[in-house]
mmCIF file of C-alpha atoms in Angstrom:
data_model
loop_
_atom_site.group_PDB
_atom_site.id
_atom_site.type_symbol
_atom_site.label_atom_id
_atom_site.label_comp_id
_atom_site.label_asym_id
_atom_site.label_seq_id
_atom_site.Cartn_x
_atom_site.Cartn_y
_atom_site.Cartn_z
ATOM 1 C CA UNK C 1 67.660 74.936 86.797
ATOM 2 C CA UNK C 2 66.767 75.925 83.230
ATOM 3 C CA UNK C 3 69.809 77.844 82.584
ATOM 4 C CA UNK C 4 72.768 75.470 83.426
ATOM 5 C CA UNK C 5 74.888 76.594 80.722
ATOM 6 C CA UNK C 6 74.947 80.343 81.795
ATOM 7 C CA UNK C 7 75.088 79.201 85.324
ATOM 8 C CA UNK C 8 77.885 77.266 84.561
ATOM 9 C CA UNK C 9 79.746 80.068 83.203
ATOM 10 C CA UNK C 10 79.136 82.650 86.039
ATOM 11 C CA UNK C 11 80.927 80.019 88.093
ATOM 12 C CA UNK C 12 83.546 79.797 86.500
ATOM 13 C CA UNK C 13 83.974 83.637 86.023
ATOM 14 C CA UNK C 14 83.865 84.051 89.397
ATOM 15 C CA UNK C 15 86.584 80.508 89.888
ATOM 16 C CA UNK C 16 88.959 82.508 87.604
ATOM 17 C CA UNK C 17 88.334 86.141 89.095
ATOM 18 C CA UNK C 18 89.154 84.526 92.727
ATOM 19 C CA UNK C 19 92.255 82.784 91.060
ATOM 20 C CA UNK C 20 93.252 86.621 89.318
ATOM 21 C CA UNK C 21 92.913 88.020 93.329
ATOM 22 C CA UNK C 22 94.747 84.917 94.546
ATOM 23 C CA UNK C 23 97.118 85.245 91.958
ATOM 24 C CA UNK C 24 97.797 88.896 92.595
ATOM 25 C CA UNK C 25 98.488 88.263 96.378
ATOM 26 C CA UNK C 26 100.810 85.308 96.095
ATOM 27 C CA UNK C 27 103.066 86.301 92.725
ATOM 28 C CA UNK C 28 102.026 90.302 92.599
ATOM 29 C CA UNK C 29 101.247 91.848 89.293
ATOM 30 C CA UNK C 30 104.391 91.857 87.398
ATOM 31 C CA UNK C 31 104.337 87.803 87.373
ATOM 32 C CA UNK C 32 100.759 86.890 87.048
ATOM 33 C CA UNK C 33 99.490 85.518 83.830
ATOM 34 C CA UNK C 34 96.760 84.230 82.084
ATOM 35 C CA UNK C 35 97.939 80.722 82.238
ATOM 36 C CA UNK C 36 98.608 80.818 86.169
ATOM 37 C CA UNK C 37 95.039 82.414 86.422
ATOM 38 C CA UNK C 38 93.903 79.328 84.542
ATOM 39 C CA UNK C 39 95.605 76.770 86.787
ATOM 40 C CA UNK C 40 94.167 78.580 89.659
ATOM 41 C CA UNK C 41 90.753 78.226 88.388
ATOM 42 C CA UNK C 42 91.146 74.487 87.265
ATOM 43 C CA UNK C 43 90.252 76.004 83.317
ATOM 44 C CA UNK C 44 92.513 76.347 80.214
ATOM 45 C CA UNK C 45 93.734 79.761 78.982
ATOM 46 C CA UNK C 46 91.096 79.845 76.597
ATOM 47 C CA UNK C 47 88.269 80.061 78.680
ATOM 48 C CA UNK C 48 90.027 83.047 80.676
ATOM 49 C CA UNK C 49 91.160 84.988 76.846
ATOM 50 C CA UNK C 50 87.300 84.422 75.598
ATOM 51 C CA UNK C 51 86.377 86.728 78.318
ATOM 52 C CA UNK C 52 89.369 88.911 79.116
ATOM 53 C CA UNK C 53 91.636 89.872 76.564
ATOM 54 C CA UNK C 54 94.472 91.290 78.866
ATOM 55 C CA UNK C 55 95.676 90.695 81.974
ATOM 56 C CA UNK C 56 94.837 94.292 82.790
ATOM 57 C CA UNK C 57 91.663 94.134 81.892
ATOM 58 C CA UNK C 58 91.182 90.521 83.450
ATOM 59 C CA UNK C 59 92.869 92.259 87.137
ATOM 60 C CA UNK C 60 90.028 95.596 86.315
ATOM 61 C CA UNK C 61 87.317 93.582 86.387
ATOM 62 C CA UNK C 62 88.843 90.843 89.368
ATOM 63 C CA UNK C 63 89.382 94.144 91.633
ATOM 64 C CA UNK C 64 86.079 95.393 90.827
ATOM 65 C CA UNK C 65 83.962 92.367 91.325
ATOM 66 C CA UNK C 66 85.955 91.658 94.737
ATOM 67 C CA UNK C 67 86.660 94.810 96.610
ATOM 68 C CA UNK C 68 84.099 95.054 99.529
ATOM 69 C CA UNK C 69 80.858 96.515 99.271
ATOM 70 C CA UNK C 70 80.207 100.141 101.034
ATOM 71 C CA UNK C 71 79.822 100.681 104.400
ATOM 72 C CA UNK C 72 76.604 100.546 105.944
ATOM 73 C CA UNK C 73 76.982 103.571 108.260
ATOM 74 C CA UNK C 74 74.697 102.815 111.405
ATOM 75 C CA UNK C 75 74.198 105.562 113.653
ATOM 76 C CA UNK C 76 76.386 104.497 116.822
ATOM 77 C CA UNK C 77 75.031 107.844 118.622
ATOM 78 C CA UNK C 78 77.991 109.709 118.930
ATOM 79 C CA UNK C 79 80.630 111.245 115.990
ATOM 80 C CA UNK C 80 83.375 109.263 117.508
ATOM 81 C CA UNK C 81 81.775 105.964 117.371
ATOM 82 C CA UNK C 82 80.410 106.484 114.014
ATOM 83 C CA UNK C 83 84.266 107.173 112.658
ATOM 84 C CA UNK C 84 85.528 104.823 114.525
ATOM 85 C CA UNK C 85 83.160 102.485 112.468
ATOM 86 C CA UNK C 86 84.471 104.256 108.811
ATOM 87 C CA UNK C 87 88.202 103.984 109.863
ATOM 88 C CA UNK C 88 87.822 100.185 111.258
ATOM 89 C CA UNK C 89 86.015 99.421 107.555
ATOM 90 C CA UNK C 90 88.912 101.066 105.543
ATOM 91 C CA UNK C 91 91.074 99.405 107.691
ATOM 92 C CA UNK C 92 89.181 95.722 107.041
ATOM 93 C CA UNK C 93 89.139 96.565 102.877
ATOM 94 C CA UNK C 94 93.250 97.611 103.096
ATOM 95 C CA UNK C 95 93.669 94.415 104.858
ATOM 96 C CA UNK C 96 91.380 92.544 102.831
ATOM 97 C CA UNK C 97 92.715 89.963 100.175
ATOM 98 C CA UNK C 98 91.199 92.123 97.294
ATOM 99 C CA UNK C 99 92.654 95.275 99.067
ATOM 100 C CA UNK C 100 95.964 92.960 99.330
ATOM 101 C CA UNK C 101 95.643 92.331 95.302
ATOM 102 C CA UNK C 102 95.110 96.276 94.654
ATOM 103 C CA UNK C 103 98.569 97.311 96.568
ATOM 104 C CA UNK C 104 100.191 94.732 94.490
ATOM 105 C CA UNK C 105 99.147 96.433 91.416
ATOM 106 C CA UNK C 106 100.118 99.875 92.351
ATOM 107 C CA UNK C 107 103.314 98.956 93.623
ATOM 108 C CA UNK C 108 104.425 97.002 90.802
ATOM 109 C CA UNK C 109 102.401 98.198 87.803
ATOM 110 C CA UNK C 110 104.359 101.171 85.527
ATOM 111 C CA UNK C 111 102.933 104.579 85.539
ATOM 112 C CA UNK C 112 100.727 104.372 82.383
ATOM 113 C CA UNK C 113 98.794 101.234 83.914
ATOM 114 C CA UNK C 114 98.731 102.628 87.602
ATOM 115 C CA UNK C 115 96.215 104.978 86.030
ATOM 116 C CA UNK C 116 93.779 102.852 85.609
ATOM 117 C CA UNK C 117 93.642 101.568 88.533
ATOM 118 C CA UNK C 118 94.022 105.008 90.701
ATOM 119 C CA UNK C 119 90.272 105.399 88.740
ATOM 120 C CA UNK C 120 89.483 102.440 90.409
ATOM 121 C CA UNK C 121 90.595 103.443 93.639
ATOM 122 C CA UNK C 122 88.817 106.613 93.392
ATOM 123 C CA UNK C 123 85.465 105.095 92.448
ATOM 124 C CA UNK C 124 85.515 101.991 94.411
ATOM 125 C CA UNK C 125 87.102 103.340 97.898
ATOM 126 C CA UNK C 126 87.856 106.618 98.107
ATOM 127 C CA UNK C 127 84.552 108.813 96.761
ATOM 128 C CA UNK C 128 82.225 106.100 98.870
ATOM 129 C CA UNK C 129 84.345 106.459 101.926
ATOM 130 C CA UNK C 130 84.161 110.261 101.080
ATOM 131 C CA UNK C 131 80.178 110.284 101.011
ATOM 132 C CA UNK C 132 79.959 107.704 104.334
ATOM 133 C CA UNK C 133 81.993 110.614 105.854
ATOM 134 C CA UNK C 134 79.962 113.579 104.569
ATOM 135 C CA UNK C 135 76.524 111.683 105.668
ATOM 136 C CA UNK C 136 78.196 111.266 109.420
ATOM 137 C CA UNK C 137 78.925 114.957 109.343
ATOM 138 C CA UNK C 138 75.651 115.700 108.068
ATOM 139 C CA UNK C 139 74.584 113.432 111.055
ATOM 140 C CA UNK C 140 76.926 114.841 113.602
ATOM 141 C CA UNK C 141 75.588 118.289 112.311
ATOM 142 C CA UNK C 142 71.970 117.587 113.144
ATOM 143 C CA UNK C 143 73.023 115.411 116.530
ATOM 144 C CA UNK C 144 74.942 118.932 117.897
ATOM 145 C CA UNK C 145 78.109 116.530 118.204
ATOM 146 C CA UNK C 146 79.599 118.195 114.716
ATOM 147 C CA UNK C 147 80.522 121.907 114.455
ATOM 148 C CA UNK C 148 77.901 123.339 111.397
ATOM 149 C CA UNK C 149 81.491 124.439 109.227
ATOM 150 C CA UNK C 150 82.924 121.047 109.421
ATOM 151 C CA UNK C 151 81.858 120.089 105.771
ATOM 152 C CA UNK C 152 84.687 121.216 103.667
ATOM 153 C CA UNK C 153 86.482 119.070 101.618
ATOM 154 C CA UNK C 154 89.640 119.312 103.542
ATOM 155 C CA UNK C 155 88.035 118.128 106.632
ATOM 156 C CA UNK C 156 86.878 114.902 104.584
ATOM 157 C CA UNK C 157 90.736 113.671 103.663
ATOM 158 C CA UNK C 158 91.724 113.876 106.799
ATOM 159 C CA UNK C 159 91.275 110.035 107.564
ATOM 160 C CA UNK C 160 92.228 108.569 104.084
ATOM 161 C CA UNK C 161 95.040 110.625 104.190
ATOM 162 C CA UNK C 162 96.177 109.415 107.480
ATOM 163 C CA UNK C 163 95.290 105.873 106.798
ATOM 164 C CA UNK C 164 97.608 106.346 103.915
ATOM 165 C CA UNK C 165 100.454 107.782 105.400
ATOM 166 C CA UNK C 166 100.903 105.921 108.104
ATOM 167 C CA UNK C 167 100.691 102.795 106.365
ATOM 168 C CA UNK C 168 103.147 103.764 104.405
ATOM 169 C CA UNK C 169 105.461 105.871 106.437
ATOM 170 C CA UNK C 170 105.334 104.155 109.538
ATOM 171 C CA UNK C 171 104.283 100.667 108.227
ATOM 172 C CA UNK C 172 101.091 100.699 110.537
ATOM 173 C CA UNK C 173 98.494 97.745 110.576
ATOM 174 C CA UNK C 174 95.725 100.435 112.450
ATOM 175 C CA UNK C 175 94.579 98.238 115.040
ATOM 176 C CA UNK C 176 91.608 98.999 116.994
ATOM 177 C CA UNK C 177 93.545 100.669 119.793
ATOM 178 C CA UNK C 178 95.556 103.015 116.770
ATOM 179 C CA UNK C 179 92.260 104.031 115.512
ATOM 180 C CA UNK C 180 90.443 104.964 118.405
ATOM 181 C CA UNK C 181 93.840 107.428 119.667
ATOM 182 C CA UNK C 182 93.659 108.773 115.915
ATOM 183 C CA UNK C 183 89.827 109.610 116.698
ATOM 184 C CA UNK C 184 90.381 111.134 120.251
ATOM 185 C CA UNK C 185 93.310 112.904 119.148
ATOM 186 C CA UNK C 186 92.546 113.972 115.350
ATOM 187 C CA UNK C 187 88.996 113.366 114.352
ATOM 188 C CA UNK C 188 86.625 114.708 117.552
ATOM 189 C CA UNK C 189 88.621 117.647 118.303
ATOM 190 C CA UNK C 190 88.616 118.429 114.967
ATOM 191 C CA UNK C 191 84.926 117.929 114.418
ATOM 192 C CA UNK C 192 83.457 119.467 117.472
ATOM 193 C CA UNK C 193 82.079 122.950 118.003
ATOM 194 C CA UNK S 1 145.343 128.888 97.782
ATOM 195 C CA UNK S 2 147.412 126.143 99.628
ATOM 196 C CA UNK S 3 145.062 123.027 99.020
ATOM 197 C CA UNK S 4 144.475 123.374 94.991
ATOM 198 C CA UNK S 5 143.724 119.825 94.882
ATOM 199 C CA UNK S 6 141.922 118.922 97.886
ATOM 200 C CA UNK S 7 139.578 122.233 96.577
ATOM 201 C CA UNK S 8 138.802 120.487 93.161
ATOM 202 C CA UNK S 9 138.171 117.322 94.799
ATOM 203 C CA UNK S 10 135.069 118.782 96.250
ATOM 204 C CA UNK S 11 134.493 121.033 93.451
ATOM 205 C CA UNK S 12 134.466 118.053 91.255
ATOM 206 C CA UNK S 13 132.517 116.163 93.646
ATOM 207 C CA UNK S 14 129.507 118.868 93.774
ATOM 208 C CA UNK S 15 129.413 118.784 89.858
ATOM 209 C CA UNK S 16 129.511 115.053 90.029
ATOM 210 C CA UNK S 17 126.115 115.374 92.749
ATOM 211 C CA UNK S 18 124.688 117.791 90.986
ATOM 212 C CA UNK S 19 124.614 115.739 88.144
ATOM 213 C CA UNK S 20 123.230 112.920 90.053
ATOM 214 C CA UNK S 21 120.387 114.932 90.827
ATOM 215 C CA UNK S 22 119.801 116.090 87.149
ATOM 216 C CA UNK S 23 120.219 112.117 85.794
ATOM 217 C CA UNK S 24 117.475 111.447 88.134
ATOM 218 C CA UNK S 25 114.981 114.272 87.127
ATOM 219 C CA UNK S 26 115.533 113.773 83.473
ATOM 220 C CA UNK S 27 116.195 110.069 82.942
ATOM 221 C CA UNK S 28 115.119 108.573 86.667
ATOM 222 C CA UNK S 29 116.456 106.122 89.081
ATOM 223 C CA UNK S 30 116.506 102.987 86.169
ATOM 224 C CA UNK S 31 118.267 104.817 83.325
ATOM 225 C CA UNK S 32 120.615 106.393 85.799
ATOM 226 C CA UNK S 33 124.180 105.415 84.625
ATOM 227 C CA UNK S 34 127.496 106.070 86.300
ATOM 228 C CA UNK S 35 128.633 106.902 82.653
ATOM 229 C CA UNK S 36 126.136 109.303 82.476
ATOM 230 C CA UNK S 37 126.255 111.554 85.522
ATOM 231 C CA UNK S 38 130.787 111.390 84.626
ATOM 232 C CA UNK S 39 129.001 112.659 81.164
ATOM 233 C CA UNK S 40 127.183 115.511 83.194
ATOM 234 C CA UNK S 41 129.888 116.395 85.492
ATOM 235 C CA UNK S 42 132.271 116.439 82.870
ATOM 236 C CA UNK S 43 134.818 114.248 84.135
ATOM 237 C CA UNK S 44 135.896 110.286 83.493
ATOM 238 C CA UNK S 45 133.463 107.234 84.906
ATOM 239 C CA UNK S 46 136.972 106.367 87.094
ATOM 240 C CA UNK S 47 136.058 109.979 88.603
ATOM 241 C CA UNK S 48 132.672 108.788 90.127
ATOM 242 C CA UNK S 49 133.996 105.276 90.292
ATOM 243 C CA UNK S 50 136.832 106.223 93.208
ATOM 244 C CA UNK S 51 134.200 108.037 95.032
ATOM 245 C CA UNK S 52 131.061 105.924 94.637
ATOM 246 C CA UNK S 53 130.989 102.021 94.281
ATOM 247 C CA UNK S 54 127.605 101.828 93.681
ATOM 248 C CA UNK S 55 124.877 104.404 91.689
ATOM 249 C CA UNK S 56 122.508 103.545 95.062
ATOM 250 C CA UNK S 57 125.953 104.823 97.408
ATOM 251 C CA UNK S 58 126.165 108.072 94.806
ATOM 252 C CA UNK S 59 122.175 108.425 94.982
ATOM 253 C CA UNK S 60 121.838 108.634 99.023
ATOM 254 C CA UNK S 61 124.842 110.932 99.206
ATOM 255 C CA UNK S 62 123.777 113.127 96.195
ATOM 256 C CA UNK S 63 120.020 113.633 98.006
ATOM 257 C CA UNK S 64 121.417 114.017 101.514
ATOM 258 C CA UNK S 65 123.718 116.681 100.133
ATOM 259 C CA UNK S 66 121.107 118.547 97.854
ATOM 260 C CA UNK S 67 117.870 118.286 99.734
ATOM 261 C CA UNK S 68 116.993 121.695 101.500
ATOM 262 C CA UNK S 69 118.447 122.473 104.993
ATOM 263 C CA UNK S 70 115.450 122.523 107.626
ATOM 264 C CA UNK S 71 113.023 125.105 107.933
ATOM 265 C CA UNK S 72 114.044 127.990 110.490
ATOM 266 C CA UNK S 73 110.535 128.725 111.513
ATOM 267 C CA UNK S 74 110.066 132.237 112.667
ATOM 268 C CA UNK S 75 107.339 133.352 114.900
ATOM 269 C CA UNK S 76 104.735 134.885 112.437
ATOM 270 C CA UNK S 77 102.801 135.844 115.731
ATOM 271 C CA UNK S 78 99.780 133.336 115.659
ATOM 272 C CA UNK S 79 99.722 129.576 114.789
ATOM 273 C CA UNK S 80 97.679 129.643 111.640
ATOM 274 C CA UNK S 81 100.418 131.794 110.102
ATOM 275 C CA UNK S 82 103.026 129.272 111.500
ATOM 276 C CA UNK S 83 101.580 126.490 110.191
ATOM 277 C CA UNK S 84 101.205 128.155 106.836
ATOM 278 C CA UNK S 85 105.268 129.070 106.545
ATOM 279 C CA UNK S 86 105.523 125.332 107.490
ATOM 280 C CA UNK S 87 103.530 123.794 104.879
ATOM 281 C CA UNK S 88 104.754 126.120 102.421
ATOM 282 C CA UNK S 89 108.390 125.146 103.528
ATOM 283 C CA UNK S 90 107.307 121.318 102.962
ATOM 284 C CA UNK S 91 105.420 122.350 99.742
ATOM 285 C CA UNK S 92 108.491 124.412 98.571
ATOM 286 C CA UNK S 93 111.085 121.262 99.313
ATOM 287 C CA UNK S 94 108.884 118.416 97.615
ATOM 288 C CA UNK S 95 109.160 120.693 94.596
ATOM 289 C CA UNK S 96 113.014 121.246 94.601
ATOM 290 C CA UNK S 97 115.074 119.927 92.067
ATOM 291 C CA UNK S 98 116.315 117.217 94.809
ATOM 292 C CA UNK S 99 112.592 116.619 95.772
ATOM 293 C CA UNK S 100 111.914 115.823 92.552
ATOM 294 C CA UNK S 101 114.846 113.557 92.245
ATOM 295 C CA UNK S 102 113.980 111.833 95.474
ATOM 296 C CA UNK S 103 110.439 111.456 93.782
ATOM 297 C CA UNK S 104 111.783 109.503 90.874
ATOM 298 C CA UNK S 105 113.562 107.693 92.988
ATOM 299 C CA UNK S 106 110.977 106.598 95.104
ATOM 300 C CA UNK S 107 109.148 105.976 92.113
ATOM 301 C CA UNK S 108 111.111 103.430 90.026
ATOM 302 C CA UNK S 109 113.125 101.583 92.537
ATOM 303 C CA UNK S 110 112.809 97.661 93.877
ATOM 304 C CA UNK S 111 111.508 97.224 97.259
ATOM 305 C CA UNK S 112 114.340 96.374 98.698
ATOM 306 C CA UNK S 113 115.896 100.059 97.764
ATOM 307 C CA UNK S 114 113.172 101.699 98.575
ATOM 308 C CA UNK S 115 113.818 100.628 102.267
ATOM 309 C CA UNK S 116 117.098 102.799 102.229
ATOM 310 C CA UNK S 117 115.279 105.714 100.539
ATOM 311 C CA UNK S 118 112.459 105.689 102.736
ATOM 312 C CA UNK S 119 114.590 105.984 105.657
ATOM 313 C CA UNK S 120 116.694 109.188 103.861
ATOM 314 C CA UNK S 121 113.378 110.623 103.561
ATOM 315 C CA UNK S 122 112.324 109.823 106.915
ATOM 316 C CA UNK S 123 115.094 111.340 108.740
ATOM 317 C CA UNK S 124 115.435 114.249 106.388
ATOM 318 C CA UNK S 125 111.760 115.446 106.077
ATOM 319 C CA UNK S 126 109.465 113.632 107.846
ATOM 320 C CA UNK S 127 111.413 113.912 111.362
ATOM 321 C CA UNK S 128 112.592 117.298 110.898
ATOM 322 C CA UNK S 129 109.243 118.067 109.903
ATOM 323 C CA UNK S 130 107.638 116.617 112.927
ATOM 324 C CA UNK S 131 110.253 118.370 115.046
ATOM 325 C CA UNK S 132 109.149 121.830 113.687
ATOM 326 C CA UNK S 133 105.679 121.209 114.335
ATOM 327 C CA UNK S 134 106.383 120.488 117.854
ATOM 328 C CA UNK S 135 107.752 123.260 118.326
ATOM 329 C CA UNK S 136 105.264 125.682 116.753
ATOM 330 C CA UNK S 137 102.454 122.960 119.340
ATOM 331 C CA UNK S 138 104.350 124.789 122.131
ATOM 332 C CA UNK S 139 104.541 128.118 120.951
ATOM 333 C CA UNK S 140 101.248 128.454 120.400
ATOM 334 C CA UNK S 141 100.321 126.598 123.607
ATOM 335 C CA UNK S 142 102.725 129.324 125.327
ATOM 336 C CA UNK S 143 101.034 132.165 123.413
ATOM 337 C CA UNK S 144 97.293 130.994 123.955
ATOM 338 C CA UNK S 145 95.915 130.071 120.436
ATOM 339 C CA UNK S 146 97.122 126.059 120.681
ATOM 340 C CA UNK S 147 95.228 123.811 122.696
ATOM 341 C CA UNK S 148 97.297 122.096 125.737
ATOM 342 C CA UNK S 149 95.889 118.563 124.811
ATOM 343 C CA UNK S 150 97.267 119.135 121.117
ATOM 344 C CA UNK S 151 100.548 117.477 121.421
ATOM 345 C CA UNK S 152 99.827 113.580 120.091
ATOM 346 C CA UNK S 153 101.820 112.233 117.592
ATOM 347 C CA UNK S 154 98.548 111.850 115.712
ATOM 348 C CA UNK S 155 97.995 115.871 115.697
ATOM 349 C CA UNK S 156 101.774 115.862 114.281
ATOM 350 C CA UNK S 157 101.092 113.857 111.196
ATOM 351 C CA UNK S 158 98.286 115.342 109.688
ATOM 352 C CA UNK S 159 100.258 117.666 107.947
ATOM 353 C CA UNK S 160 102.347 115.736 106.262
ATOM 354 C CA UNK S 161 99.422 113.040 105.508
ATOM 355 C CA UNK S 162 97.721 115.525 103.721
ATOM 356 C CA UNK S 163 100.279 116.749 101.546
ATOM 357 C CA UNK S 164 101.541 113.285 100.310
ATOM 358 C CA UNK S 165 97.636 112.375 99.778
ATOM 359 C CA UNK S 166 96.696 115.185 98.009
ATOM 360 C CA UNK S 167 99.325 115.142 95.527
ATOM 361 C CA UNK S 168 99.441 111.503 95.193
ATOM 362 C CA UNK S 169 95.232 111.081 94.842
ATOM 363 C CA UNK S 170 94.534 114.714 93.709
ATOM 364 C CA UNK S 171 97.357 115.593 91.769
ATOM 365 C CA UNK S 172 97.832 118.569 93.946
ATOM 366 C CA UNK S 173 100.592 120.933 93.570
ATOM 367 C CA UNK S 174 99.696 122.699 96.686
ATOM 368 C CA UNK S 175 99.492 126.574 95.527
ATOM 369 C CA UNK S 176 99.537 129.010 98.588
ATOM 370 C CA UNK S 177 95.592 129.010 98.499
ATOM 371 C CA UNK S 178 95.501 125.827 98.854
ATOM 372 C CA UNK S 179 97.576 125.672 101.878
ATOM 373 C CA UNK S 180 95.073 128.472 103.266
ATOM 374 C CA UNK S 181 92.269 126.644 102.824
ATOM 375 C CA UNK S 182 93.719 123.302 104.281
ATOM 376 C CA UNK S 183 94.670 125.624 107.175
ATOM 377 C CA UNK S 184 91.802 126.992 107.634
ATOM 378 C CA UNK S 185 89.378 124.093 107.437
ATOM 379 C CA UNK S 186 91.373 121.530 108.978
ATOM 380 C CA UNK S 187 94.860 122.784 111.167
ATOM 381 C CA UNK S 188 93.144 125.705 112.928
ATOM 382 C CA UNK S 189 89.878 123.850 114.254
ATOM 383 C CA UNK S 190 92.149 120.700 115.107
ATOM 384 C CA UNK S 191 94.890 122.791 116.985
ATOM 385 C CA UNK S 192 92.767 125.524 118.947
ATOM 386 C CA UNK S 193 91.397 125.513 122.471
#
């Protein structure tokens, strides 16, 4: 190795950014701090204020570096399989422990600093789980499985929106068997010509 | 009048909800005082006191006794135009005075109140909702424009999904076009034959 020293310290970003997520999970966002990020990480609170100067900004950059990556959306030969797949990968990021962290935030954080972190939202899960979708309609489209005026925008918040509510409303964990009804009785009747 | 006092306990009572649901529009659910909604009824703290124990007892009764009576939904002669009164009904109550209130409420407040809230909510909007979409499924299953399969709880939740998603991730205010559109795109494919 000739660059220890840097090495070094991309470990132990990533140490304290997996102690901010852990953090998040276990106390929530109201009672993390710096110095229980530290102990998590086995650092002082120096080493996590010379690279974060907040907590907010510290919990930005944890959710950012940890949420999932996007969905690779294989063609599974039919519209129902391929949503199936998009629903059982939103499912697997809300259930994740970074997607764990996130809900913290929003349901503790005030309004000013929920902002923020809709942004993130937006950027990091719902826009890419808006294009995945688009690109299986486009597929769908082209297969004959998809009706050709099945691309409004509409049609695309169908599934976070349900994901949402039901999560909320009816405190649903989406198991497999949830997600496939929700596609048999939502998603293919609403897709096909 | 024979009952003059029994008559100003409930006029006294409807000043003291309606200024329940004021205190919680203006201030919220944390700065909501019992001194303050006596303040905006005009009457004594003791007044609210020998009626409510609690702000969260005076909260659940003031919402349950301001939030809109359910929607009588009239035939409008085809399901798209159904639909449409409904979501404009839903639309029209999450915009109310009380809606509002019950927004703030959901807002601020602990977990552990939100559970009571939720279920207010839940039993008057989301199941009366529900209901009313039901029975539009048949009507429109009876008049030929509503598919027979069309009657999974799935089907019934899309409506609501979409409006609390929309206005929570788009800000949406839901303007009559709006509901069109979602309509169009979205209820219309999912529902016909």
């Amino acid at each position: 190795m000739v660059v220890p020293v840097r090495r070094r310290g991309a470990e132990l970003e990533g140490a304290i950014i997996d102690a901010a997520i852990e953090q998040l999970c276990e106390v929530g966002w109201k009672s993390l701090t710096m110095e229980g990020v530290a102990a998590g990480a086995h650092t002082g609170k120096a080493a996590v204020y010379r690279r974060w100067s907040s907590k907010a900004d510290l919990v930005a950059d944890a959710l950012e570096a940890r949420l999932p990556p996007l969905l690779e959306a294989s063609d599974t030969g039919s519209i129902r399989g391929d949503l199936v797949q998009l629903c059982r990968w939103m499912r697997d990021v809300m259930h994740s422990r970074s997607g764990e962290a996130l809900r913290s935030v929003l349901h503790e954080c005030d309004s000013t600093g929920v902002e923020r972190f809709q942004g993130l939202i937006f950027n990091r899960l719902v826009r890419p789980s808006a294009e995945v979708f688009r690109l299986l309609v486009e597929r769908g489209i082209t297969r004959g499985d998809v009706r050709a005026d099945a691309r409004g925008e509409y049609v695309a918040d169908v599934i976070p929106a349900m994901m949402m509510y039901r999560s909320k409303v009816c405190g649903s964990e989406w198991p497999n068997s949830d997600i496939e009804e929700f596609a048999d009785q939502v998603l293919v009747p609403l897709l096909r010509g």
